[in-house]
XYZ file of C-alpha atoms in Angstrom:
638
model
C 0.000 0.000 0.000
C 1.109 3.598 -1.399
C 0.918 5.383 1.794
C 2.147 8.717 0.420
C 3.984 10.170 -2.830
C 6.288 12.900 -3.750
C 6.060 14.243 -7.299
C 8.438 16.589 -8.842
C 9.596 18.494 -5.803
C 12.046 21.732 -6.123
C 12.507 23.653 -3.350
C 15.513 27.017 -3.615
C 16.650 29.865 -1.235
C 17.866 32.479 -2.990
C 19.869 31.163 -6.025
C 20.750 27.740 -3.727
C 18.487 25.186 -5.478
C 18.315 22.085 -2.492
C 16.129 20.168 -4.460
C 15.631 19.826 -8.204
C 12.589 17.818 -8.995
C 12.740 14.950 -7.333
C 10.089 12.198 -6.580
C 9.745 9.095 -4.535
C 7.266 7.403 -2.416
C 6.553 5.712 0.557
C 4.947 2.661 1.452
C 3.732 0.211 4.056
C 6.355 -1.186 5.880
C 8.894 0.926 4.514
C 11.326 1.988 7.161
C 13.459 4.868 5.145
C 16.581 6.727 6.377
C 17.902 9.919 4.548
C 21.743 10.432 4.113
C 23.321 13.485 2.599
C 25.919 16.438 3.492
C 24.681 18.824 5.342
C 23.297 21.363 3.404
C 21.491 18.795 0.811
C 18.046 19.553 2.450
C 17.383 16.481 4.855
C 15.512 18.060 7.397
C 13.816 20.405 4.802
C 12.703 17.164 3.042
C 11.090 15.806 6.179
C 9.211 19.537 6.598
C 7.874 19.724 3.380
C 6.564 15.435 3.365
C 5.225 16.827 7.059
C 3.369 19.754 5.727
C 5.263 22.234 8.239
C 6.915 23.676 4.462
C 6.345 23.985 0.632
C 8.237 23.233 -1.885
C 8.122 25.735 -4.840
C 6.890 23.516 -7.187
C 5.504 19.642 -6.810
C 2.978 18.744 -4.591
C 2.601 15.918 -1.674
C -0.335 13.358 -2.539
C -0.783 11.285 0.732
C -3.211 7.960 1.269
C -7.148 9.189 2.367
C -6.736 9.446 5.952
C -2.945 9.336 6.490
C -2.235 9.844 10.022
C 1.475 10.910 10.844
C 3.764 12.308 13.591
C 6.413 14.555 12.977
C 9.636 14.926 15.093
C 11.711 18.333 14.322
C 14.664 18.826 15.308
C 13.684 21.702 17.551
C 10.556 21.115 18.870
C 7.963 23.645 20.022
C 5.860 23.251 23.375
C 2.555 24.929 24.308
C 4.387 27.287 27.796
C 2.146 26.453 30.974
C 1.482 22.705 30.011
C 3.239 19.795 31.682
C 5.369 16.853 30.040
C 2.504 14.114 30.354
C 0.358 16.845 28.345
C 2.534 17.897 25.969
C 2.912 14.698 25.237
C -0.458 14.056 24.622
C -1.155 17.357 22.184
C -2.091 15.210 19.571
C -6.025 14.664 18.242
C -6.685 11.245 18.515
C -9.862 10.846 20.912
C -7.973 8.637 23.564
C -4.951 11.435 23.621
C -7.265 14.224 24.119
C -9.197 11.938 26.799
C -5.826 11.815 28.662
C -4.939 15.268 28.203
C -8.856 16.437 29.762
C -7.925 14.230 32.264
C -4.035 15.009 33.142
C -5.248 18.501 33.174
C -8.032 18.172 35.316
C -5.699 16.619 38.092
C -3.127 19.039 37.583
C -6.111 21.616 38.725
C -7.036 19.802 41.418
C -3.520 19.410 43.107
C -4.026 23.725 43.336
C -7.212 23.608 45.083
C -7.936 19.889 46.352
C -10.965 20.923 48.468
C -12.797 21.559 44.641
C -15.856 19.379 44.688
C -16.627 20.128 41.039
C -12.838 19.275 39.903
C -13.232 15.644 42.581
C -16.236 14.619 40.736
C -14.840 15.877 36.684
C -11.600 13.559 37.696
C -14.017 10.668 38.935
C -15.716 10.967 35.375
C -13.217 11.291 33.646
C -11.598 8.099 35.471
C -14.841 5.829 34.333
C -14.204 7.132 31.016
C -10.376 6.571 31.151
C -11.780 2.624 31.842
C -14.183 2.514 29.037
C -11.801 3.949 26.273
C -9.255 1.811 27.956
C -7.331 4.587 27.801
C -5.203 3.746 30.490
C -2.796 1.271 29.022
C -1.703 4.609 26.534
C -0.801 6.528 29.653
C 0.822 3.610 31.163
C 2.652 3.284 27.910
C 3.846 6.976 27.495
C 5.400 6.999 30.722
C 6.858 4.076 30.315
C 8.370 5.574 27.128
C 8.860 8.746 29.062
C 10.963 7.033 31.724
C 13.287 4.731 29.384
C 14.110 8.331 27.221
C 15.171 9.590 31.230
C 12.319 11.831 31.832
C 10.748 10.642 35.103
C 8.818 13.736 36.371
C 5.517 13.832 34.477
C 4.030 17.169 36.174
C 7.370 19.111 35.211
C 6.316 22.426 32.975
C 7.804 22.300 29.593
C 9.281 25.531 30.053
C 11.684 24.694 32.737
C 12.999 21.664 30.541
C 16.656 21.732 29.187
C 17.201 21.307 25.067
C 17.943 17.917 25.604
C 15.053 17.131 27.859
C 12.216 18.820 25.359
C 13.793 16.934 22.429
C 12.956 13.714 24.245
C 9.264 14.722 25.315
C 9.018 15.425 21.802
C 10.477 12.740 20.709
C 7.794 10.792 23.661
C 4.686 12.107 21.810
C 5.962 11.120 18.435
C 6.256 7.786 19.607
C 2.815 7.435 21.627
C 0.696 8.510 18.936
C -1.310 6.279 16.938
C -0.296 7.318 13.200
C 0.680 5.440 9.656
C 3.538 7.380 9.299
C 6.408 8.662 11.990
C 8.658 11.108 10.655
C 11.934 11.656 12.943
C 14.770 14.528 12.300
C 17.874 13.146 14.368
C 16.143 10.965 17.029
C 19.153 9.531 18.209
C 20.730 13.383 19.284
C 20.878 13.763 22.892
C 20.188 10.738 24.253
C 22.613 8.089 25.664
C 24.061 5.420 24.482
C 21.763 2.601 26.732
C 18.601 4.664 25.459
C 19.611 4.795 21.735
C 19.811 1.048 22.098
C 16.018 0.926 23.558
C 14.891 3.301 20.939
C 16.720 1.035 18.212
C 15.081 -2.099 19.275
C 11.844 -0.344 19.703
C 11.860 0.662 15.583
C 12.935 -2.598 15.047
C 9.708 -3.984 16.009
C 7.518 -0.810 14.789
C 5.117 -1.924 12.511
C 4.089 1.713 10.843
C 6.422 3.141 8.108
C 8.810 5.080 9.240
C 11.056 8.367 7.533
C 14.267 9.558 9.254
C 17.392 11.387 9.284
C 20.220 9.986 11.478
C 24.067 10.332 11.591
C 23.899 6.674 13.681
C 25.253 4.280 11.372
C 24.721 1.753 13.644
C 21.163 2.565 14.284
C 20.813 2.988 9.955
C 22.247 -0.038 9.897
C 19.821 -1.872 11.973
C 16.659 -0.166 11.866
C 16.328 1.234 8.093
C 15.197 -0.734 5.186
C 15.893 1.838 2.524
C 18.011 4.346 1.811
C 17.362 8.008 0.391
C 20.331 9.993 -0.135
C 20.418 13.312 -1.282
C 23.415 14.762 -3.342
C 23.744 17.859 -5.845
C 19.809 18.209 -5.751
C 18.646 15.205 -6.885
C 17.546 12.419 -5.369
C 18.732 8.052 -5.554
C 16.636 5.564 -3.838
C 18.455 2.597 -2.646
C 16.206 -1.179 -0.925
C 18.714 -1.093 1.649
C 20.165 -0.442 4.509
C 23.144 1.747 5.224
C 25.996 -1.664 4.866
C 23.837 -2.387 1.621
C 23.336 1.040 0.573
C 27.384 1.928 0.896
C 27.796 -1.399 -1.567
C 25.445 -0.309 -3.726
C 26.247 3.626 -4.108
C 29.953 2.605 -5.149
C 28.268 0.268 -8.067
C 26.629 3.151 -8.824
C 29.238 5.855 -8.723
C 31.605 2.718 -10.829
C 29.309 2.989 -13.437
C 29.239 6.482 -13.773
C 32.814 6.710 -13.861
C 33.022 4.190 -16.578
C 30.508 5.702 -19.029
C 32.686 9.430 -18.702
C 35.416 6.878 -19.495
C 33.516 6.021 -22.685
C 32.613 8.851 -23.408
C 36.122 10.478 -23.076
C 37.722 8.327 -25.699
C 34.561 8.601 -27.840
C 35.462 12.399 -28.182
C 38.950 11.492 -28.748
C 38.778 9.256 -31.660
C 35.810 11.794 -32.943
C 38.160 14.455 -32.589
C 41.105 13.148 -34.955
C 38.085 12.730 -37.119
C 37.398 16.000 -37.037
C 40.856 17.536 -37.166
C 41.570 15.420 -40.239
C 38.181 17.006 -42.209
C 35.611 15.376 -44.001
C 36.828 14.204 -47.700
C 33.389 14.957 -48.559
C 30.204 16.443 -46.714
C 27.614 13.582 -47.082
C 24.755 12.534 -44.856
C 26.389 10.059 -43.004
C 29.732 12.323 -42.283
C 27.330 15.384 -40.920
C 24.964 12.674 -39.055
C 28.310 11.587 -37.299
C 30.285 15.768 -36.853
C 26.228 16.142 -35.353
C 26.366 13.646 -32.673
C 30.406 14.765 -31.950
C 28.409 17.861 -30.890
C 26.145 16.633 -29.164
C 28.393 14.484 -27.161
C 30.661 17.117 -26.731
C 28.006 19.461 -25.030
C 26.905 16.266 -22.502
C 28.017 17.935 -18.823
C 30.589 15.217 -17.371
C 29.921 13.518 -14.437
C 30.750 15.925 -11.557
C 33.577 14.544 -9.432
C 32.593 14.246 -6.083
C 33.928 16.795 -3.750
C 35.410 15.097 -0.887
C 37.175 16.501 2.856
C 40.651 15.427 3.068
C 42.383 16.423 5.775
C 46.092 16.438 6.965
C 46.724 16.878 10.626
C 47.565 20.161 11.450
C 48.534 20.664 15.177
C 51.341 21.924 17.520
C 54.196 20.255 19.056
C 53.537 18.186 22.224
C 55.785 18.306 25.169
C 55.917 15.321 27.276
C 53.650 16.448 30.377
C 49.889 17.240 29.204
C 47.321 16.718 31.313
C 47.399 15.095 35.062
C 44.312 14.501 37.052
C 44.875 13.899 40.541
C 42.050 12.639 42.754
C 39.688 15.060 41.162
C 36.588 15.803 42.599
C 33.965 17.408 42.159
C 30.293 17.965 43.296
C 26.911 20.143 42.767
C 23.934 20.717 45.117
C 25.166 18.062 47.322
C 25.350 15.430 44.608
C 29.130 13.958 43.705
C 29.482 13.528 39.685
C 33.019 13.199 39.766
C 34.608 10.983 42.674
C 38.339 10.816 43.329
C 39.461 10.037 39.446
C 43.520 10.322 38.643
C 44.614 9.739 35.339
C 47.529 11.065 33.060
C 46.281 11.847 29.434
C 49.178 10.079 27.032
C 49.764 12.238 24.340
C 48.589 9.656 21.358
C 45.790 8.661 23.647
C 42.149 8.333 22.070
C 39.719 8.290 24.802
C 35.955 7.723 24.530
C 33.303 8.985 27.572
C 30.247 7.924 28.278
C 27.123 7.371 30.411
C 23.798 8.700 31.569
C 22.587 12.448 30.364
C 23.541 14.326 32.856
C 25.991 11.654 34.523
C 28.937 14.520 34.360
C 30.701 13.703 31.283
C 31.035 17.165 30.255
C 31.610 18.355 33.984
C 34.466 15.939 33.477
C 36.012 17.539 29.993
C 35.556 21.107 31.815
C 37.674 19.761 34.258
C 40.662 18.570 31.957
C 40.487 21.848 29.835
C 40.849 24.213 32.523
C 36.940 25.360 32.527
C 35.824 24.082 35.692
C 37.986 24.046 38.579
C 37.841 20.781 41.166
C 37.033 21.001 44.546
C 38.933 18.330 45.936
C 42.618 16.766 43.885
C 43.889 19.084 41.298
C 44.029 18.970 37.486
C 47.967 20.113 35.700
C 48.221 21.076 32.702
C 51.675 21.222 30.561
C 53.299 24.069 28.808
C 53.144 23.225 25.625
C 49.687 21.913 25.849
C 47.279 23.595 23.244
C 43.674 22.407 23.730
C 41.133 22.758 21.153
C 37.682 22.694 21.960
C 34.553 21.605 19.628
C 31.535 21.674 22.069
C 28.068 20.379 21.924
C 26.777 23.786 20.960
C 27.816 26.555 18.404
C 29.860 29.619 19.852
C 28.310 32.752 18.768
C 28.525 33.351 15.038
C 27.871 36.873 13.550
C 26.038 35.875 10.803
C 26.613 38.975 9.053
C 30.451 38.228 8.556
C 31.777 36.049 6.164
C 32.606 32.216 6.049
C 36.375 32.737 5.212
C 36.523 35.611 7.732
C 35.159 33.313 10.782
C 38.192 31.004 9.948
C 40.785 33.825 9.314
C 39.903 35.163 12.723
C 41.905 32.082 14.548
C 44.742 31.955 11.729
C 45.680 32.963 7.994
C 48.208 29.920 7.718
C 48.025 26.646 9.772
C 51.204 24.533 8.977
C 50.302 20.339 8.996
C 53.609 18.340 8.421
C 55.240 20.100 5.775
C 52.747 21.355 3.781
C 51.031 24.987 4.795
C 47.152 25.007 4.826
C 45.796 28.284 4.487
C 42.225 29.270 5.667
C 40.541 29.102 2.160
C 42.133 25.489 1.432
C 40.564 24.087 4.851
C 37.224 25.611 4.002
C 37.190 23.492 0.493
C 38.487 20.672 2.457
C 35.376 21.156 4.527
C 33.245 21.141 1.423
C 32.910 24.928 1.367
C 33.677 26.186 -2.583
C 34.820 30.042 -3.418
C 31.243 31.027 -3.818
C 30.093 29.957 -0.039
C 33.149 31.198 1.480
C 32.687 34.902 -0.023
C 28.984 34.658 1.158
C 27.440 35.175 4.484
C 27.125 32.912 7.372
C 23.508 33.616 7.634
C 23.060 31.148 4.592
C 24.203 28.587 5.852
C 21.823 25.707 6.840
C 22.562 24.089 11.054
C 24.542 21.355 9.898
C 26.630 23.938 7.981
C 27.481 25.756 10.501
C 28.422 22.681 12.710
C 30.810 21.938 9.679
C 32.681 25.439 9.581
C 32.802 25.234 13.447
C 34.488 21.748 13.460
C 36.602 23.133 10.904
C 37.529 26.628 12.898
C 38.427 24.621 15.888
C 40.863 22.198 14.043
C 42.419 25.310 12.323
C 43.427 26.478 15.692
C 46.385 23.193 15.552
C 45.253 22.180 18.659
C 47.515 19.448 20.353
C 45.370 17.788 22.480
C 41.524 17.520 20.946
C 38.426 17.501 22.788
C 35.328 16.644 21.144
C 31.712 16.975 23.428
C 29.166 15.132 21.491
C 30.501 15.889 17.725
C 28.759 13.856 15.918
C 25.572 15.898 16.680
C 24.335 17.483 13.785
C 27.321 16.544 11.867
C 26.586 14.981 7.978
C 27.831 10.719 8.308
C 30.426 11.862 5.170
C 31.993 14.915 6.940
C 31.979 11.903 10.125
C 33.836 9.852 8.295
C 36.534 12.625 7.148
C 36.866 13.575 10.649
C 37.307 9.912 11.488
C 40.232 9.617 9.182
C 41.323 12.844 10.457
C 41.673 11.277 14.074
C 43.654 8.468 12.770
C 46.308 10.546 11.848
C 46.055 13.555 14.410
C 49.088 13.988 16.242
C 48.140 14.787 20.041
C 45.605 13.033 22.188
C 42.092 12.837 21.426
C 39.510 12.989 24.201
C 35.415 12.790 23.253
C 32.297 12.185 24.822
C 29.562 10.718 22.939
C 26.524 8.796 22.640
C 27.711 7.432 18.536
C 28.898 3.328 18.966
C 29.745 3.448 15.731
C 32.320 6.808 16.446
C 33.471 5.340 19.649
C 34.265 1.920 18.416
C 36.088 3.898 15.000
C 37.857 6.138 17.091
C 38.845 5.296 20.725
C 41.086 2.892 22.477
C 40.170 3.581 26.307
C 36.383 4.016 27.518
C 35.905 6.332 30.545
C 32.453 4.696 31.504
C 30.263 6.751 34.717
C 28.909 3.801 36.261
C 27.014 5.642 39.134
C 27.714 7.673 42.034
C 30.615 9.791 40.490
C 32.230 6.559 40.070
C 34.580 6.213 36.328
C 35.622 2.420 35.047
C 38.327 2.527 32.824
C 37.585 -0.299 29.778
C 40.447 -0.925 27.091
C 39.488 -0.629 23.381
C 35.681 0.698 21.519
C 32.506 0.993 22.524
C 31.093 -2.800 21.581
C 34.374 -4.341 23.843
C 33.081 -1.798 26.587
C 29.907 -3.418 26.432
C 30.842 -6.694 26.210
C 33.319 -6.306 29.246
C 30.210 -4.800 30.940
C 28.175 -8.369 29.992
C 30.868 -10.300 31.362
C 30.723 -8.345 34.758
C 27.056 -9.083 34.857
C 26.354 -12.216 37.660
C 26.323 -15.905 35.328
C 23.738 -18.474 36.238
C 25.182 -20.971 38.209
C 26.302 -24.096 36.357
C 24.233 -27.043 35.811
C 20.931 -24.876 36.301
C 18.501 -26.389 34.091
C 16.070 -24.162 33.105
C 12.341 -24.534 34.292
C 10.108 -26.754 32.026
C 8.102 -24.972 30.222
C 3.986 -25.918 30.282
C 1.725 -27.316 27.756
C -1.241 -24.648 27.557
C -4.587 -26.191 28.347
C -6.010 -27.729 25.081
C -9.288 -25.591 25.164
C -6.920 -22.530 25.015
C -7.338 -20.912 28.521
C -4.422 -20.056 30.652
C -3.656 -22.648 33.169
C -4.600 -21.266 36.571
C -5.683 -17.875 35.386
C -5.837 -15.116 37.824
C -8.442 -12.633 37.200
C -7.725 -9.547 35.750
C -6.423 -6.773 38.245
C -7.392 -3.051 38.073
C -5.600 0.022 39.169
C -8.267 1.548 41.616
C -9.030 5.785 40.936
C -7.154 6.300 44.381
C -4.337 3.923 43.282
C -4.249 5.549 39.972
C -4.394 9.296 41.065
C -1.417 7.964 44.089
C 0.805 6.440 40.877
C 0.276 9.988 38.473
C 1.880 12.051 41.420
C 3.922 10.103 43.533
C 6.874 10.700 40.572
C 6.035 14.634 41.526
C 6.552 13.860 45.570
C 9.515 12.117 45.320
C 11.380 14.584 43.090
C 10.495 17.446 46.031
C 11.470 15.168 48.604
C 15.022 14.401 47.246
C 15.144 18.519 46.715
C 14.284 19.139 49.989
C 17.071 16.515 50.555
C 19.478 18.228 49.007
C 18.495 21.599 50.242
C 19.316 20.680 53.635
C 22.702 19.022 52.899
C 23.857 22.387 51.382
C 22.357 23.889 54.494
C 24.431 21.925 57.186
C 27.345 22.452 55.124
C 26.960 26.546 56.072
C 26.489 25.880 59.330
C 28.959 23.470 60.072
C 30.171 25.820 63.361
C 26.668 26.017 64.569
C 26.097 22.859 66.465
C 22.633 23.216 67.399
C 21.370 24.474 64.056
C 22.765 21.729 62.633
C 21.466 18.794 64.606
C 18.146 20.144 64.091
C 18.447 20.238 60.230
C 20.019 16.325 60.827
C 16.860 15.413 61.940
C 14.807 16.885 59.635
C 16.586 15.475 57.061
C 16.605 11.795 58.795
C 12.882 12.294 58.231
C 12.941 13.565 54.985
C 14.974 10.299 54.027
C 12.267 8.053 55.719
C 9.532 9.504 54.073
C 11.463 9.596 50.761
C 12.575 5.818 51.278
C 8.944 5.136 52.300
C 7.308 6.418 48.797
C 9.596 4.742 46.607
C 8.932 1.885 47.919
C 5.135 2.861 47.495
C 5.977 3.651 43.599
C 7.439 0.405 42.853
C 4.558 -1.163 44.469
C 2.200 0.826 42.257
C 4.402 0.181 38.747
C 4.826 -3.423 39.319
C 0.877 -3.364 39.652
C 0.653 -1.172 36.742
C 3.013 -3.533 34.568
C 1.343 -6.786 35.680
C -2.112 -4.909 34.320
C -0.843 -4.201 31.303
C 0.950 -7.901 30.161
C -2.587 -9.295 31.523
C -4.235 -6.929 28.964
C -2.095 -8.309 26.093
């Protein structure tokens, strides 16, 4: 089934044409991924098949009734509304059900005496039940919690960049559509959850469209292949280890018919020269078609990054860690870590958002001092710094001028790069250079950051989260790049496929400001981490497994249970009462450390905090209670 067709699309700004007239479909089943360089018009693509843009010409003809869900890359929330809410914007009659409902409790927590709002919540309940509406609540916080957002009653406004692209990213996933449309799903989310996600479109049945750097996640998840080059448009049944075979058949080919054609024009050219001994039919039919072959453009070569290592000469002590330390609001991130970067070291970190990874690269470059051990740093040491977000750009200035600003001349080996030759290395030709940076699309500017930083000859590299936003062919330069860099290399990031390409030493947060060191890539990280998991012991046979009853009931069958209104209205908040409790927590650790000369002050706030502990200890064991419930309701409804 045909569940929606491009035909003809061209899309330009200003005299940049992104797309010129290109047409595809999409059908049941079809789980696509869309590669380009940045620049090509991936995410503009996904706007215009998602209605949120027109192209200038072509039109969009979609299946009667095509439901879809469309993930940008910078989502926008409704200010005032809540994270269960916003993920439940959508139309669909159970969504808005929850949504009446969410925001009728949300009300009554304000003024809980309300008799009207106690009864509207108790109708709303019974109506929950007979739309079974339930299980898609259960099911959104569920995905909610596994993308690390665990307080449901938080206002979207208050949410971080990463936290509101996962909400987003939540309410894409929840709704009931034919068609999910995602623009970099896998950006700024760990590594543990990128796995969940992948295994969760593994198993979605719906067709899917997508743009992802994650080769890994291409790899595994996408069926067919899209990519975008030069404005046009080839379609590939494969994914991205298929689609890589296929484009160099592809590319082989074309380079062998400009072969042909090359020493067609030859030999038709010493025809020429020689002139015709006499000006018949034939001899004009054949001068004609040396014309005409003549005038065919030639394949275009492709333009490709290739980068020699520029940097700066290394001395032999860089950067010493010494029982670092360091802590916010009471909470350790970084616990007593020592370790000496080597200066051809290639270091990979990760672990949970908001773990301290980058509270960790702060401390090696000299941002962020400890509070406890202290950080060196060596003389010659020249750090350069490509961070998860943009500096400031002037987008008035020009492209060549943002890179001449940090140096005219970088010298790499024994060759001299100057500041125009890295831009073209960085896929940047004389016309974009001269022109402004305002024209430049996000993934652009990511490019001519990358490419600023790395211009600075940095000896000792750190990279927070680069492959964010970054093309998978400019990756795969700056991959190479790596190889050959001469200094250390130290990143953070969620990309397996970047870790395992690029690093020799994982720095793994493994809870409570606690870092494992694990020799070689991401996959023997993870494997190590398997091994470290407890084994069965030996000669445990596994438990028999039952013949079902022959008239198809379950054996023993325990009626279905049923989350009670109390039980249910107890489960939607208790996420919001344990989150204030382990505030209040926290508020009263940084309070006894003020008053640590005040020795009656602070045996008071030691109590109170004993009690705050208690209570907090007490309702967590109250949620688990209520999720196991909650879980055990929903495999009975399946």
């Amino acid at each position: 089934m045909v569940y929606l067709t491009a035909e003809h699309i061209k899309k330009s700004y200003g005299t940049r044409v992104i797309f010129d007239d290109i047409s595809f479909s999409i059908h049941e089943g079809d789980k696509i991924g869309v590669i380009g360089v940045n620049g090509t018009g991936k995410s503009t693509l996904l706007k215009i098949v998602a209605g949120a843009e027109q192209g200038d010409s072509g039109e969009i003809v979609a299946m009667k009734g095509l439901k879809l869900a469309y993930l940008p890359q910078t989502p926008v929330f409704t200010a005032g509304t809540s994270v269960l809410q916003q993920v439940f914007a959508g139309d669909n009659p159970k969504m808005a059900l929850v949504r009446e409902y969410e925001e009728t409790l949300a009300a009554l927590a304000e003024t809980p005496e309300d008799a009207r709002l106690t009864r509207l919540a108790a109708e709303l309940a019974e109506k929950m039940d007979k739309a079974e509406a339930w299980s898609l609540e259960s099911e959104a916080k569920t995905i909610l919690t596994k993308l690390g957002i665990t307080d449901f009653s938080q206002k979207v406004e208050t949410l971080s960049g990463g936290q509101r692209k996962r909400t987003a990213l939540a309410a894409a996933l929840i709704a009931p559509v034919d068609l999910l449309i995602l623009d970099e799903p896998t950006n700024h989310i760990d590594n543990d959850t990128v796995d969940w996600l992948e295994k969760y479109l593994e198993k979605y049945s719906r067709a899917l469209l997508m743009v992802t750097h994650d080769r890994y996640f291409l790899d595994r998840v996408a069926n067919r292949t899209l990519e975008l080059e030069k404005g046009k448009m080839y379609s590939y049944q494969a994914n991205y280890s298929r689609f890589l075979e296929m484009k160099a058949e592809r590319e082989e080919l074309l380079a062998a018919g400009e072969r042909k054609r090359q020493n067609f024009l030859r030999t038709e050219l010493e025809w020429v020269r020689r002139g015709a001994q006499a000006r018949s039919t034939k001899q004009k039919a054949r001068l004609q078609r040396f014309e005409q072959v003549s005038a065919q453009k030639a394949a275009e070569e492709k333009q490709t990054v290739e980068l020699s290592s520029a940097g700066s000469r290394l001395g032999k002590k860089t950067i010493e860690l010494s029982h670092a330390a360091k802590a916010f609001g009471g909470k350790t991130v970084i616990r007593d870590f020592s370790y000496i970067i080597q200066r051809d070291d290639r270091i990979g970190i990760t672990g949970e958002n908001g773990c301290g990874k980058t509270t960790l690269l702060r401390l090696m470059t000299g941002r962020l001092a400890p509070d406890s051990g202290t950080v060196e740093r060596g003389e010659t040491v020249k750090i350069g710094i490509f961070a998860q977000e943009n500096e400031d750009m002037d987008e008035t200035r020009r492209v060549i001028d943002y890179i001449r600003d940090v140096a005219e001349v970088v010298r790499a080996g024994d060759e001299k790069i100057t500041a125009s030759q890295m831009l073209e290395r960085f896929l940047f030709p004389m016309d974009m250079q001269r022109g402004p940076i305002s024209m430049l699309s996000g993934g652009e500017r990511r490019r001519l950051y990358l490419a600023r930083v790395l211009m600075g000859a940095p000896n000792i590299l750190f990279l927070d989260e680069p492959t964010n936003d970054l093309d998978i062919e400019t990756l795969m330069i700056l991959e190479d790049y790596l190889e050959r860099f001469q200094g250390a290399v130290v990143s953070v990031s969620h990309d397996r496929y970047f870790l395992d390409k690029t690093c020799g030493r994982i720095f793994a947060f493994v809870g409570d400001g606690n870092i494992r060191q694990y020799e070689g890539g991401y996959s023997d990280m993870k494997a190590a981490r398997e091994r470290e998991l407890p084994q069965e012991p030996e000669g445990k046979q596994p438990a028999p497994k039952k013949e079902p009853p022959k008239d198809g009931r379950k054996e023993n069958a325990a009626p279905l249970k049923k989350m009670s209104y109390k039980d249910q209205r107890e489960y939607d908040g208790i996420g919001a009462e344990i989150a204030a409790l382990e505030e209040k927590i926290a508020a009263a650790e940084r309070d006894m450390a003020e008053c640590m000369t005040d020795y009656v002050r602070l045996q008071e706030i030691s109590a109170e905090k004993e009690k705050l502990e208690n209570a907090l200890e007490e309702r967590m064991e109250r949620w688990m209670e209520l999720s196991e419930l909650a879980e055990e309701i929903e495999r009975n409804k399946r």
